[in-house]
Amino acid sequence: MRQNTVKMTTAQFAELHGVNRRTLHYYDDIGLFSPCQKGENGYRYYKRSQLFLLQLILTLRQLEVPIARIKDYLANRSPQNYRDLFNERIDFFTQEIARLQAMKTELQSELGKLDHIADITLDKIMLVHEQAHYLYLSNATEENECFKKRSSHIARMFTHLQKDTALTTNGFGYIYDTEILQDFESKHLKHYFYTLHDKLPTPHCYQKPAGDYLTLYFQGVYMFNNKKYLQMLAEYCKEHQLTPISPLYVTSLCDYWLTGDMDKYIYKLELQIK
């Protein structure tokens, strides 16, 4: 009997390649790689020469080539198509490297935020000159929207974020009309936002302008403590004859991402003034 006619069972063939036999069953079911013979008992049998084809398939899967693209290539193998396929992979991994680098940068920035949180002073109004930076905005909210409708704005924003950014970490916030300093009601909410490091090519990207901002950090849940701190800002503006020229930015610095104790949440209030 010639060596090439020797047939192996699925378990034997899978063991040679270090794969699970369920993988071979799956490849057979989807028409990607089938045994050379199926016995009356339902057993699948493979021949030695199929080792090389399976190795090609496993290599392409290691390169994250989609199943449909592998099928197309196997049906149209040629040096030129091989070149085209690998050029596609080079483009793919070039983009993937950029995505992973962006994720690394995001993680490093997140660690920097932790250092900042450790150094902040609570319950004290400060005048801080801020550089311009970018926010990712939700769709505009409307007055008297129900909780469900407002939750849908947040959910849609995070859905868009996952498509437009490499990684979403802790950086959620609210934008309120300055009228909230006279009327401490949530009806003045205009947008939800997520803080960004760089400008993104999307209409959701908004530049928070550079300028002098009254800045106040406090601990606790915003909805339970906002009136106290909004009143502090309003009185400070009146006492020092300052005019707000921006909406109120409320950024969550420490929340469910960092603690399970809501009393340890930390928020940042910012209001540009002149």
PDB file of C-alpha atoms in Angstrom:
ATOM      1  CA  MET A   1       0.000   0.000   0.000  1.00  0.00           C
ATOM      2  CA  ARG A   2       1.413   3.383  -0.976  1.00  0.00           C
ATOM      3  CA  GLN A   3       2.085   5.775   1.906  1.00  0.00           C
ATOM      4  CA  ASN A   4      -0.194   8.451   0.471  1.00  0.00           C
ATOM      5  CA  THR A   5      -3.183   6.085   0.554  1.00  0.00           C
ATOM      6  CA  VAL A   6      -2.947   5.562   4.300  1.00  0.00           C
ATOM      7  CA  LYS A   7      -6.011   7.131   5.905  1.00  0.00           C
ATOM      8  CA  MET A   8      -6.361   8.541   9.391  1.00  0.00           C
ATOM      9  CA  THR A   9      -9.385   9.109  11.582  1.00  0.00           C
ATOM     10  CA  THR A  10     -10.416  12.609  12.624  1.00  0.00           C
ATOM     11  CA  ALA A  11      -8.827  12.117  16.062  1.00  0.00           C
ATOM     12  CA  GLN A  12      -5.544  10.907  14.566  1.00  0.00           C
ATOM     13  CA  PHE A  13      -5.418  13.671  11.982  1.00  0.00           C
ATOM     14  CA  ALA A  14      -6.313  16.362  14.530  1.00  0.00           C
ATOM     15  CA  GLU A  15      -3.612  15.137  16.909  1.00  0.00           C
ATOM     16  CA  LEU A  16      -0.951  15.515  14.223  1.00  0.00           C
ATOM     17  CA  HIS A  17      -1.783  19.209  13.920  1.00  0.00           C
ATOM     18  CA  GLY A  18      -2.512  19.846  17.560  1.00  0.00           C
ATOM     19  CA  VAL A  19      -6.079  20.931  16.890  1.00  0.00           C
ATOM     20  CA  ASN A  20      -9.357  19.866  18.395  1.00  0.00           C
ATOM     21  CA  ARG A  21     -11.250  17.366  16.278  1.00  0.00           C
ATOM     22  CA  ARG A  22     -14.323  19.579  16.638  1.00  0.00           C
ATOM     23  CA  THR A  23     -12.390  22.130  14.575  1.00  0.00           C
ATOM     24  CA  LEU A  24     -12.116  19.601  11.748  1.00  0.00           C
ATOM     25  CA  HIS A  25     -15.812  18.797  12.039  1.00  0.00           C
ATOM     26  CA  TYR A  26     -16.599  22.506  11.852  1.00  0.00           C
ATOM     27  CA  TYR A  27     -14.378  23.048   8.808  1.00  0.00           C
ATOM     28  CA  ASP A  28     -16.115  20.124   7.112  1.00  0.00           C
ATOM     29  CA  ASP A  29     -19.590  21.418   7.982  1.00  0.00           C
ATOM     30  CA  ILE A  30     -18.896  24.843   6.455  1.00  0.00           C
ATOM     31  CA  GLY A  31     -17.225  23.398   3.359  1.00  0.00           C
ATOM     32  CA  LEU A  32     -13.763  24.751   4.088  1.00  0.00           C
ATOM     33  CA  PHE A  33     -11.821  21.519   4.564  1.00  0.00           C
ATOM     34  CA  SER A  34     -13.411  18.112   4.161  1.00  0.00           C
ATOM     35  CA  PRO A  35     -12.119  14.568   4.688  1.00  0.00           C
ATOM     36  CA  CYS A  36     -11.167  12.492   1.694  1.00  0.00           C
ATOM     37  CA  GLN A  37     -13.687   9.843   2.704  1.00  0.00           C
ATOM     38  CA  LYS A  38     -16.680   9.351   4.943  1.00  0.00           C
ATOM     39  CA  GLY A  39     -17.464   5.818   6.043  1.00  0.00           C
ATOM     40  CA  GLU A  40     -20.905   4.269   6.275  1.00  0.00           C
ATOM     41  CA  ASN A  41     -20.553   4.540  10.035  1.00  0.00           C
ATOM     42  CA  GLY A  42     -20.217   8.338   9.705  1.00  0.00           C
ATOM     43  CA  TYR A  43     -16.499   8.355  10.490  1.00  0.00           C
ATOM     44  CA  ARG A  44     -14.347  10.841   8.624  1.00  0.00           C
ATOM     45  CA  TYR A  45     -11.002   9.795   7.150  1.00  0.00           C
ATOM     46  CA  TYR A  46      -8.113  11.970   5.997  1.00  0.00           C
ATOM     47  CA  LYS A  47      -5.084  11.176   3.860  1.00  0.00           C
ATOM     48  CA  ARG A  48      -1.501  12.257   4.400  1.00  0.00           C
ATOM     49  CA  SER A  49      -1.438  14.790   1.557  1.00  0.00           C
ATOM     50  CA  GLN A  50      -4.200  16.765   3.302  1.00  0.00           C
ATOM     51  CA  LEU A  51      -1.742  17.676   6.048  1.00  0.00           C
ATOM     52  CA  PHE A  52      -0.323  20.398   3.835  1.00  0.00           C
ATOM     53  CA  LEU A  53      -3.675  21.934   2.943  1.00  0.00           C
ATOM     54  CA  LEU A  54      -4.740  22.002   6.577  1.00  0.00           C
ATOM     55  CA  GLN A  55      -1.450  23.661   7.502  1.00  0.00           C
ATOM     56  CA  LEU A  56      -2.192  26.388   4.946  1.00  0.00           C
ATOM     57  CA  ILE A  57      -5.665  26.917   6.391  1.00  0.00           C
ATOM     58  CA  LEU A  58      -4.410  27.046   9.972  1.00  0.00           C
ATOM     59  CA  THR A  59      -1.739  29.560   8.975  1.00  0.00           C
ATOM     60  CA  LEU A  60      -4.294  31.793   7.299  1.00  0.00           C
ATOM     61  CA  ARG A  61      -6.528  31.564  10.356  1.00  0.00           C
ATOM     62  CA  GLN A  62      -3.522  32.525  12.505  1.00  0.00           C
ATOM     63  CA  LEU A  63      -3.235  35.593  10.270  1.00  0.00           C
ATOM     64  CA  GLU A  64      -6.918  36.293  11.022  1.00  0.00           C
ATOM     65  CA  VAL A  65      -8.015  35.802   7.420  1.00  0.00           C
ATOM     66  CA  PRO A  66     -11.824  35.484   7.383  1.00  0.00           C
ATOM     67  CA  ILE A  67     -13.257  32.088   6.492  1.00  0.00           C
ATOM     68  CA  ALA A  68     -14.925  33.421   3.332  1.00  0.00           C
ATOM     69  CA  ARG A  69     -11.613  34.900   2.131  1.00  0.00           C
ATOM     70  CA  ILE A  70      -9.833  31.580   2.765  1.00  0.00           C
ATOM     71  CA  LYS A  71     -12.471  29.752   0.727  1.00  0.00           C
ATOM     72  CA  ASP A  72     -11.996  32.224  -2.087  1.00  0.00           C
ATOM     73  CA  TYR A  73      -8.244  31.818  -2.048  1.00  0.00           C
ATOM     74  CA  LEU A  74      -8.346  27.994  -1.941  1.00  0.00           C
ATOM     75  CA  ALA A  75     -10.575  28.045  -5.005  1.00  0.00           C
ATOM     76  CA  ASN A  76      -8.261  30.459  -6.842  1.00  0.00           C
ATOM     77  CA  ARG A  77      -4.698  29.696  -5.760  1.00  0.00           C
ATOM     78  CA  SER A  78      -1.947  31.348  -7.754  1.00  0.00           C
ATOM     79  CA  PRO A  79       1.246  33.294  -7.049  1.00  0.00           C
ATOM     80  CA  GLN A  80      -0.537  36.584  -7.801  1.00  0.00           C
ATOM     81  CA  ASN A  81      -3.509  35.784  -5.573  1.00  0.00           C
ATOM     82  CA  TYR A  82      -1.067  34.715  -2.856  1.00  0.00           C
ATOM     83  CA  ARG A  83       0.643  38.089  -3.193  1.00  0.00           C
ATOM     84  CA  ASP A  84      -2.701  39.913  -3.047  1.00  0.00           C
ATOM     85  CA  LEU A  85      -3.777  37.976   0.035  1.00  0.00           C
ATOM     86  CA  PHE A  86      -0.607  38.733   1.953  1.00  0.00           C
ATOM     87  CA  ASN A  87      -0.661  42.391   0.957  1.00  0.00           C
ATOM     88  CA  GLU A  88      -4.172  42.504   2.405  1.00  0.00           C
ATOM     89  CA  ARG A  89      -2.811  41.049   5.642  1.00  0.00           C
ATOM     90  CA  ILE A  90      -0.007  43.614   5.766  1.00  0.00           C
ATOM     91  CA  ASP A  91      -2.587  46.409   5.456  1.00  0.00           C
ATOM     92  CA  PHE A  92      -4.732  44.748   8.106  1.00  0.00           C
ATOM     93  CA  PHE A  93      -1.903  44.417  10.620  1.00  0.00           C
ATOM     94  CA  THR A  94      -0.682  47.951   9.921  1.00  0.00           C
ATOM     95  CA  GLN A  95      -4.105  49.193  10.978  1.00  0.00           C
ATOM     96  CA  GLU A  96      -4.182  46.752  13.883  1.00  0.00           C
ATOM     97  CA  ILE A  97      -0.815  47.980  15.165  1.00  0.00           C
ATOM     98  CA  ALA A  98      -2.131  51.552  15.063  1.00  0.00           C
ATOM     99  CA  ARG A  99      -5.268  50.463  16.946  1.00  0.00           C
ATOM    100  CA  LEU A 100      -3.264  48.665  19.612  1.00  0.00           C
ATOM    101  CA  GLN A 101      -0.917  51.623  19.975  1.00  0.00           C
ATOM    102  CA  ALA A 102      -3.941  53.869  20.490  1.00  0.00           C
ATOM    103  CA  MET A 103      -5.220  51.466  23.160  1.00  0.00           C
ATOM    104  CA  LYS A 104      -1.829  51.542  24.886  1.00  0.00           C
ATOM    105  CA  THR A 105      -1.856  55.350  24.852  1.00  0.00           C
ATOM    106  CA  GLU A 106      -5.369  55.354  26.311  1.00  0.00           C
ATOM    107  CA  LEU A 107      -4.334  53.020  29.119  1.00  0.00           C
ATOM    108  CA  GLN A 108      -1.279  55.135  29.936  1.00  0.00           C
ATOM    109  CA  SER A 109      -3.476  58.223  30.052  1.00  0.00           C
ATOM    110  CA  GLU A 110      -5.898  56.440  32.360  1.00  0.00           C
ATOM    111  CA  LEU A 111      -3.074  55.729  34.797  1.00  0.00           C
ATOM    112  CA  GLY A 112      -2.211  59.435  34.659  1.00  0.00           C
ATOM    113  CA  LYS A 113      -5.794  60.249  35.652  1.00  0.00           C
ATOM    114  CA  LEU A 114      -5.359  58.158  38.790  1.00  0.00           C
ATOM    115  CA  ASP A 115      -2.318  60.214  39.756  1.00  0.00           C
ATOM    116  CA  HIS A 116      -4.350  63.380  39.215  1.00  0.00           C
ATOM    117  CA  ILE A 117      -7.242  62.130  41.354  1.00  0.00           C
ATOM    118  CA  ALA A 118      -4.859  61.408  44.215  1.00  0.00           C
ATOM    119  CA  ASP A 119      -3.680  65.043  44.202  1.00  0.00           C
ATOM    120  CA  ILE A 120      -6.923  67.003  43.852  1.00  0.00           C
ATOM    121  CA  THR A 121      -8.337  69.315  46.528  1.00  0.00           C
ATOM    122  CA  LEU A 122     -12.013  68.850  47.317  1.00  0.00           C
ATOM    123  CA  ASP A 123     -14.659  71.522  48.034  1.00  0.00           C
ATOM    124  CA  LYS A 124     -12.514  74.471  46.952  1.00  0.00           C
ATOM    125  CA  ILE A 125     -13.219  76.751  43.984  1.00  0.00           C
ATOM    126  CA  MET A 126     -10.116  77.411  41.904  1.00  0.00           C
ATOM    127  CA  LEU A 127      -9.425  79.459  38.797  1.00  0.00           C
ATOM    128  CA  VAL A 128      -7.664  77.182  36.323  1.00  0.00           C
ATOM    129  CA  HIS A 129      -6.468  77.986  32.815  1.00  0.00           C
ATOM    130  CA  GLU A 130      -7.404  75.041  30.638  1.00  0.00           C
ATOM    131  CA  GLN A 131      -6.078  74.135  27.220  1.00  0.00           C
ATOM    132  CA  ALA A 132      -8.586  73.275  24.519  1.00  0.00           C
ATOM    133  CA  HIS A 133      -9.494  69.617  24.321  1.00  0.00           C
ATOM    134  CA  TYR A 134     -12.110  67.439  22.713  1.00  0.00           C
ATOM    135  CA  LEU A 135     -15.325  65.863  23.921  1.00  0.00           C
ATOM    136  CA  TYR A 136     -17.467  63.215  22.270  1.00  0.00           C
ATOM    137  CA  LEU A 137     -21.067  64.429  22.525  1.00  0.00           C
ATOM    138  CA  SER A 138     -24.306  62.520  22.688  1.00  0.00           C
ATOM    139  CA  ASN A 139     -27.293  63.678  20.705  1.00  0.00           C
ATOM    140  CA  ALA A 140     -28.881  66.784  22.227  1.00  0.00           C
ATOM    141  CA  THR A 141     -31.372  66.122  24.996  1.00  0.00           C
ATOM    142  CA  GLU A 142     -34.712  67.847  25.247  1.00  0.00           C
ATOM    143  CA  GLU A 143     -36.374  69.405  28.273  1.00  0.00           C
ATOM    144  CA  ASN A 144     -38.487  67.041  30.368  1.00  0.00           C
ATOM    145  CA  GLU A 145     -37.258  63.868  28.660  1.00  0.00           C
ATOM    146  CA  CYS A 146     -38.004  60.738  30.657  1.00  0.00           C
ATOM    147  CA  PHE A 147     -35.254  58.659  32.251  1.00  0.00           C
ATOM    148  CA  LYS A 148     -35.612  55.964  29.573  1.00  0.00           C
ATOM    149  CA  LYS A 149     -35.142  58.482  26.744  1.00  0.00           C
ATOM    150  CA  ARG A 150     -32.073  59.989  28.397  1.00  0.00           C
ATOM    151  CA  SER A 151     -30.629  56.538  28.983  1.00  0.00           C
ATOM    152  CA  SER A 152     -31.008  55.863  25.265  1.00  0.00           C
ATOM    153  CA  HIS A 153     -28.837  58.925  24.516  1.00  0.00           C
ATOM    154  CA  ILE A 154     -26.069  57.495  26.694  1.00  0.00           C
ATOM    155  CA  ALA A 155     -26.355  54.008  25.206  1.00  0.00           C
ATOM    156  CA  ARG A 156     -26.212  55.330  21.638  1.00  0.00           C
ATOM    157  CA  MET A 157     -23.218  57.505  22.487  1.00  0.00           C
ATOM    158  CA  PHE A 158     -21.295  54.509  23.824  1.00  0.00           C
ATOM    159  CA  THR A 159     -22.278  52.466  20.756  1.00  0.00           C
ATOM    160  CA  HIS A 160     -20.861  55.164  18.464  1.00  0.00           C
ATOM    161  CA  LEU A 161     -17.781  55.475  20.662  1.00  0.00           C
ATOM    162  CA  GLN A 162     -16.906  51.818  20.266  1.00  0.00           C
ATOM    163  CA  LYS A 163     -16.844  52.334  16.499  1.00  0.00           C
ATOM    164  CA  ASP A 164     -14.878  55.599  16.557  1.00  0.00           C
ATOM    165  CA  THR A 165     -12.308  55.008  19.319  1.00  0.00           C
ATOM    166  CA  ALA A 166      -9.799  52.274  20.088  1.00  0.00           C
ATOM    167  CA  LEU A 167     -10.836  51.958  23.715  1.00  0.00           C
ATOM    168  CA  THR A 168     -13.408  53.552  25.993  1.00  0.00           C
ATOM    169  CA  THR A 169     -12.285  54.047  29.565  1.00  0.00           C
ATOM    170  CA  ASN A 170     -13.520  56.248  32.398  1.00  0.00           C
ATOM    171  CA  GLY A 171     -14.430  59.722  31.112  1.00  0.00           C
ATOM    172  CA  PHE A 172     -18.187  60.276  31.284  1.00  0.00           C
ATOM    173  CA  GLY A 173     -19.781  63.661  31.857  1.00  0.00           C
ATOM    174  CA  TYR A 174     -22.675  66.082  31.439  1.00  0.00           C
ATOM    175  CA  ILE A 175     -23.085  69.509  29.838  1.00  0.00           C
ATOM    176  CA  TYR A 176     -25.646  71.856  31.392  1.00  0.00           C
ATOM    177  CA  ASP A 177     -26.846  75.245  30.275  1.00  0.00           C
ATOM    178  CA  THR A 178     -25.537  77.974  32.616  1.00  0.00           C
ATOM    179  CA  GLU A 179     -29.128  78.613  33.712  1.00  0.00           C
ATOM    180  CA  ILE A 180     -28.636  75.685  36.058  1.00  0.00           C
ATOM    181  CA  LEU A 181     -26.739  78.077  38.359  1.00  0.00           C
ATOM    182  CA  GLN A 182     -30.044  79.875  39.000  1.00  0.00           C
ATOM    183  CA  ASP A 183     -32.339  76.869  38.740  1.00  0.00           C
ATOM    184  CA  PHE A 184     -30.732  73.631  39.956  1.00  0.00           C
ATOM    185  CA  GLU A 185     -32.950  71.334  37.895  1.00  0.00           C
ATOM    186  CA  SER A 186     -31.850  68.615  35.479  1.00  0.00           C
ATOM    187  CA  LYS A 187     -34.009  70.135  32.706  1.00  0.00           C
ATOM    188  CA  HIS A 188     -30.964  72.242  31.787  1.00  0.00           C
ATOM    189  CA  LEU A 189     -29.035  69.165  30.663  1.00  0.00           C
ATOM    190  CA  LYS A 190     -27.941  69.604  27.030  1.00  0.00           C
ATOM    191  CA  HIS A 191     -25.577  66.706  26.278  1.00  0.00           C
ATOM    192  CA  TYR A 192     -23.792  63.754  27.758  1.00  0.00           C
ATOM    193  CA  PHE A 193     -20.144  63.496  26.809  1.00  0.00           C
ATOM    194  CA  TYR A 194     -17.030  61.367  26.893  1.00  0.00           C
ATOM    195  CA  THR A 195     -13.577  62.924  27.180  1.00  0.00           C
ATOM    196  CA  LEU A 196     -11.202  62.463  24.232  1.00  0.00           C
ATOM    197  CA  HIS A 197      -7.440  62.826  23.811  1.00  0.00           C
ATOM    198  CA  ASP A 198      -7.537  63.773  20.144  1.00  0.00           C
ATOM    199  CA  LYS A 199      -9.902  65.141  17.563  1.00  0.00           C
ATOM    200  CA  LEU A 200     -12.008  62.548  15.752  1.00  0.00           C
ATOM    201  CA  PRO A 201     -13.492  62.858  12.238  1.00  0.00           C
ATOM    202  CA  THR A 202     -17.092  62.709  13.420  1.00  0.00           C
ATOM    203  CA  PRO A 203     -19.808  65.333  14.000  1.00  0.00           C
ATOM    204  CA  HIS A 204     -20.020  64.052  17.576  1.00  0.00           C
ATOM    205  CA  CYS A 205     -16.562  65.513  18.283  1.00  0.00           C
ATOM    206  CA  TYR A 206     -16.720  68.914  20.000  1.00  0.00           C
ATOM    207  CA  GLN A 207     -13.882  71.197  21.031  1.00  0.00           C
ATOM    208  CA  LYS A 208     -14.102  72.491  24.568  1.00  0.00           C
ATOM    209  CA  PRO A 209     -12.367  75.876  24.208  1.00  0.00           C
ATOM    210  CA  ALA A 210      -9.246  76.995  26.026  1.00  0.00           C
ATOM    211  CA  GLY A 211      -9.734  79.621  28.700  1.00  0.00           C
ATOM    212  CA  ASP A 212     -10.076  80.393  32.386  1.00  0.00           C
ATOM    213  CA  TYR A 213     -12.421  78.039  34.196  1.00  0.00           C
ATOM    214  CA  LEU A 214     -13.802  78.072  37.676  1.00  0.00           C
ATOM    215  CA  THR A 215     -13.077  74.536  38.811  1.00  0.00           C
ATOM    216  CA  LEU A 216     -14.534  72.666  41.756  1.00  0.00           C
ATOM    217  CA  TYR A 217     -14.033  69.053  42.812  1.00  0.00           C
ATOM    218  CA  PHE A 218     -16.366  67.301  45.219  1.00  0.00           C
ATOM    219  CA  GLN A 219     -17.019  63.821  46.547  1.00  0.00           C
ATOM    220  CA  GLY A 220     -20.323  61.986  46.413  1.00  0.00           C
ATOM    221  CA  VAL A 221     -23.017  61.277  43.846  1.00  0.00           C
ATOM    222  CA  TYR A 222     -23.703  64.293  41.630  1.00  0.00           C
ATOM    223  CA  MET A 223     -27.509  64.084  41.721  1.00  0.00           C
ATOM    224  CA  PHE A 224     -27.485  64.056  45.531  1.00  0.00           C
ATOM    225  CA  ASN A 225     -24.964  66.868  46.006  1.00  0.00           C
ATOM    226  CA  ASN A 226     -25.275  69.112  42.977  1.00  0.00           C
ATOM    227  CA  LYS A 227     -27.376  71.882  44.526  1.00  0.00           C
ATOM    228  CA  LYS A 228     -24.808  72.610  47.217  1.00  0.00           C
ATOM    229  CA  TYR A 229     -21.924  72.935  44.791  1.00  0.00           C
ATOM    230  CA  LEU A 230     -23.851  74.708  42.060  1.00  0.00           C
ATOM    231  CA  GLN A 231     -24.856  77.294  44.628  1.00  0.00           C
ATOM    232  CA  MET A 232     -21.187  77.664  45.633  1.00  0.00           C
ATOM    233  CA  LEU A 233     -20.283  78.424  42.013  1.00  0.00           C
ATOM    234  CA  ALA A 234     -23.181  80.854  41.587  1.00  0.00           C
ATOM    235  CA  GLU A 235     -22.285  82.765  44.757  1.00  0.00           C
ATOM    236  CA  TYR A 236     -18.606  82.861  43.805  1.00  0.00           C
ATOM    237  CA  CYS A 237     -19.425  84.378  40.404  1.00  0.00           C
ATOM    238  CA  LYS A 238     -21.662  86.984  42.027  1.00  0.00           C
ATOM    239  CA  GLU A 239     -19.163  87.862  44.736  1.00  0.00           C
ATOM    240  CA  HIS A 240     -16.252  88.250  42.303  1.00  0.00           C
ATOM    241  CA  GLN A 241     -18.364  89.807  39.504  1.00  0.00           C
ATOM    242  CA  LEU A 242     -17.548  87.026  37.068  1.00  0.00           C
ATOM    243  CA  THR A 243     -19.649  86.283  33.998  1.00  0.00           C
ATOM    244  CA  PRO A 244     -20.047  82.667  32.810  1.00  0.00           C
ATOM    245  CA  ILE A 245     -19.360  82.338  29.078  1.00  0.00           C
ATOM    246  CA  SER A 246     -19.669  78.584  28.686  1.00  0.00           C
ATOM    247  CA  PRO A 247     -22.016  75.813  29.651  1.00  0.00           C
ATOM    248  CA  LEU A 248     -21.312  73.935  32.869  1.00  0.00           C
ATOM    249  CA  TYR A 249     -19.159  70.837  32.366  1.00  0.00           C
ATOM    250  CA  VAL A 250     -19.582  68.039  34.901  1.00  0.00           C
ATOM    251  CA  THR A 251     -17.000  65.262  34.602  1.00  0.00           C
ATOM    252  CA  SER A 252     -17.021  62.031  36.566  1.00  0.00           C
ATOM    253  CA  LEU A 253     -13.448  61.296  37.680  1.00  0.00           C
ATOM    254  CA  CYS A 254     -14.067  58.492  40.142  1.00  0.00           C
ATOM    255  CA  ASP A 255     -17.203  56.383  39.810  1.00  0.00           C
ATOM    256  CA  TYR A 256     -18.241  52.751  39.324  1.00  0.00           C
ATOM    257  CA  TRP A 257     -15.074  52.163  37.293  1.00  0.00           C
ATOM    258  CA  LEU A 258     -12.967  52.702  40.408  1.00  0.00           C
ATOM    259  CA  THR A 259     -15.137  52.046  43.447  1.00  0.00           C
ATOM    260  CA  GLY A 260     -18.292  50.290  44.560  1.00  0.00           C
ATOM    261  CA  ASP A 261     -18.868  52.951  47.253  1.00  0.00           C
ATOM    262  CA  MET A 262     -20.940  55.791  45.769  1.00  0.00           C
ATOM    263  CA  ASP A 263     -19.938  58.084  48.619  1.00  0.00           C
ATOM    264  CA  LYS A 264     -16.396  57.967  47.215  1.00  0.00           C
ATOM    265  CA  TYR A 265     -17.380  59.136  43.738  1.00  0.00           C
ATOM    266  CA  ILE A 266     -15.556  62.316  42.665  1.00  0.00           C
ATOM    267  CA  TYR A 267     -16.855  64.907  40.198  1.00  0.00           C
ATOM    268  CA  LYS A 268     -15.296  67.940  38.569  1.00  0.00           C
ATOM    269  CA  LEU A 269     -17.344  71.054  37.811  1.00  0.00           C
ATOM    270  CA  GLU A 270     -15.991  73.544  35.262  1.00  0.00           C
ATOM    271  CA  LEU A 271     -17.370  76.887  34.136  1.00  0.00           C
ATOM    272  CA  GLN A 272     -15.547  79.237  31.781  1.00  0.00           C
ATOM    273  CA  ILE A 273     -15.714  82.848  32.952  1.00  0.00           C
ATOM    274  CA  LYS A 274     -14.609  86.338  32.012  1.00  0.00           C
TER     275      LYS A 274
END
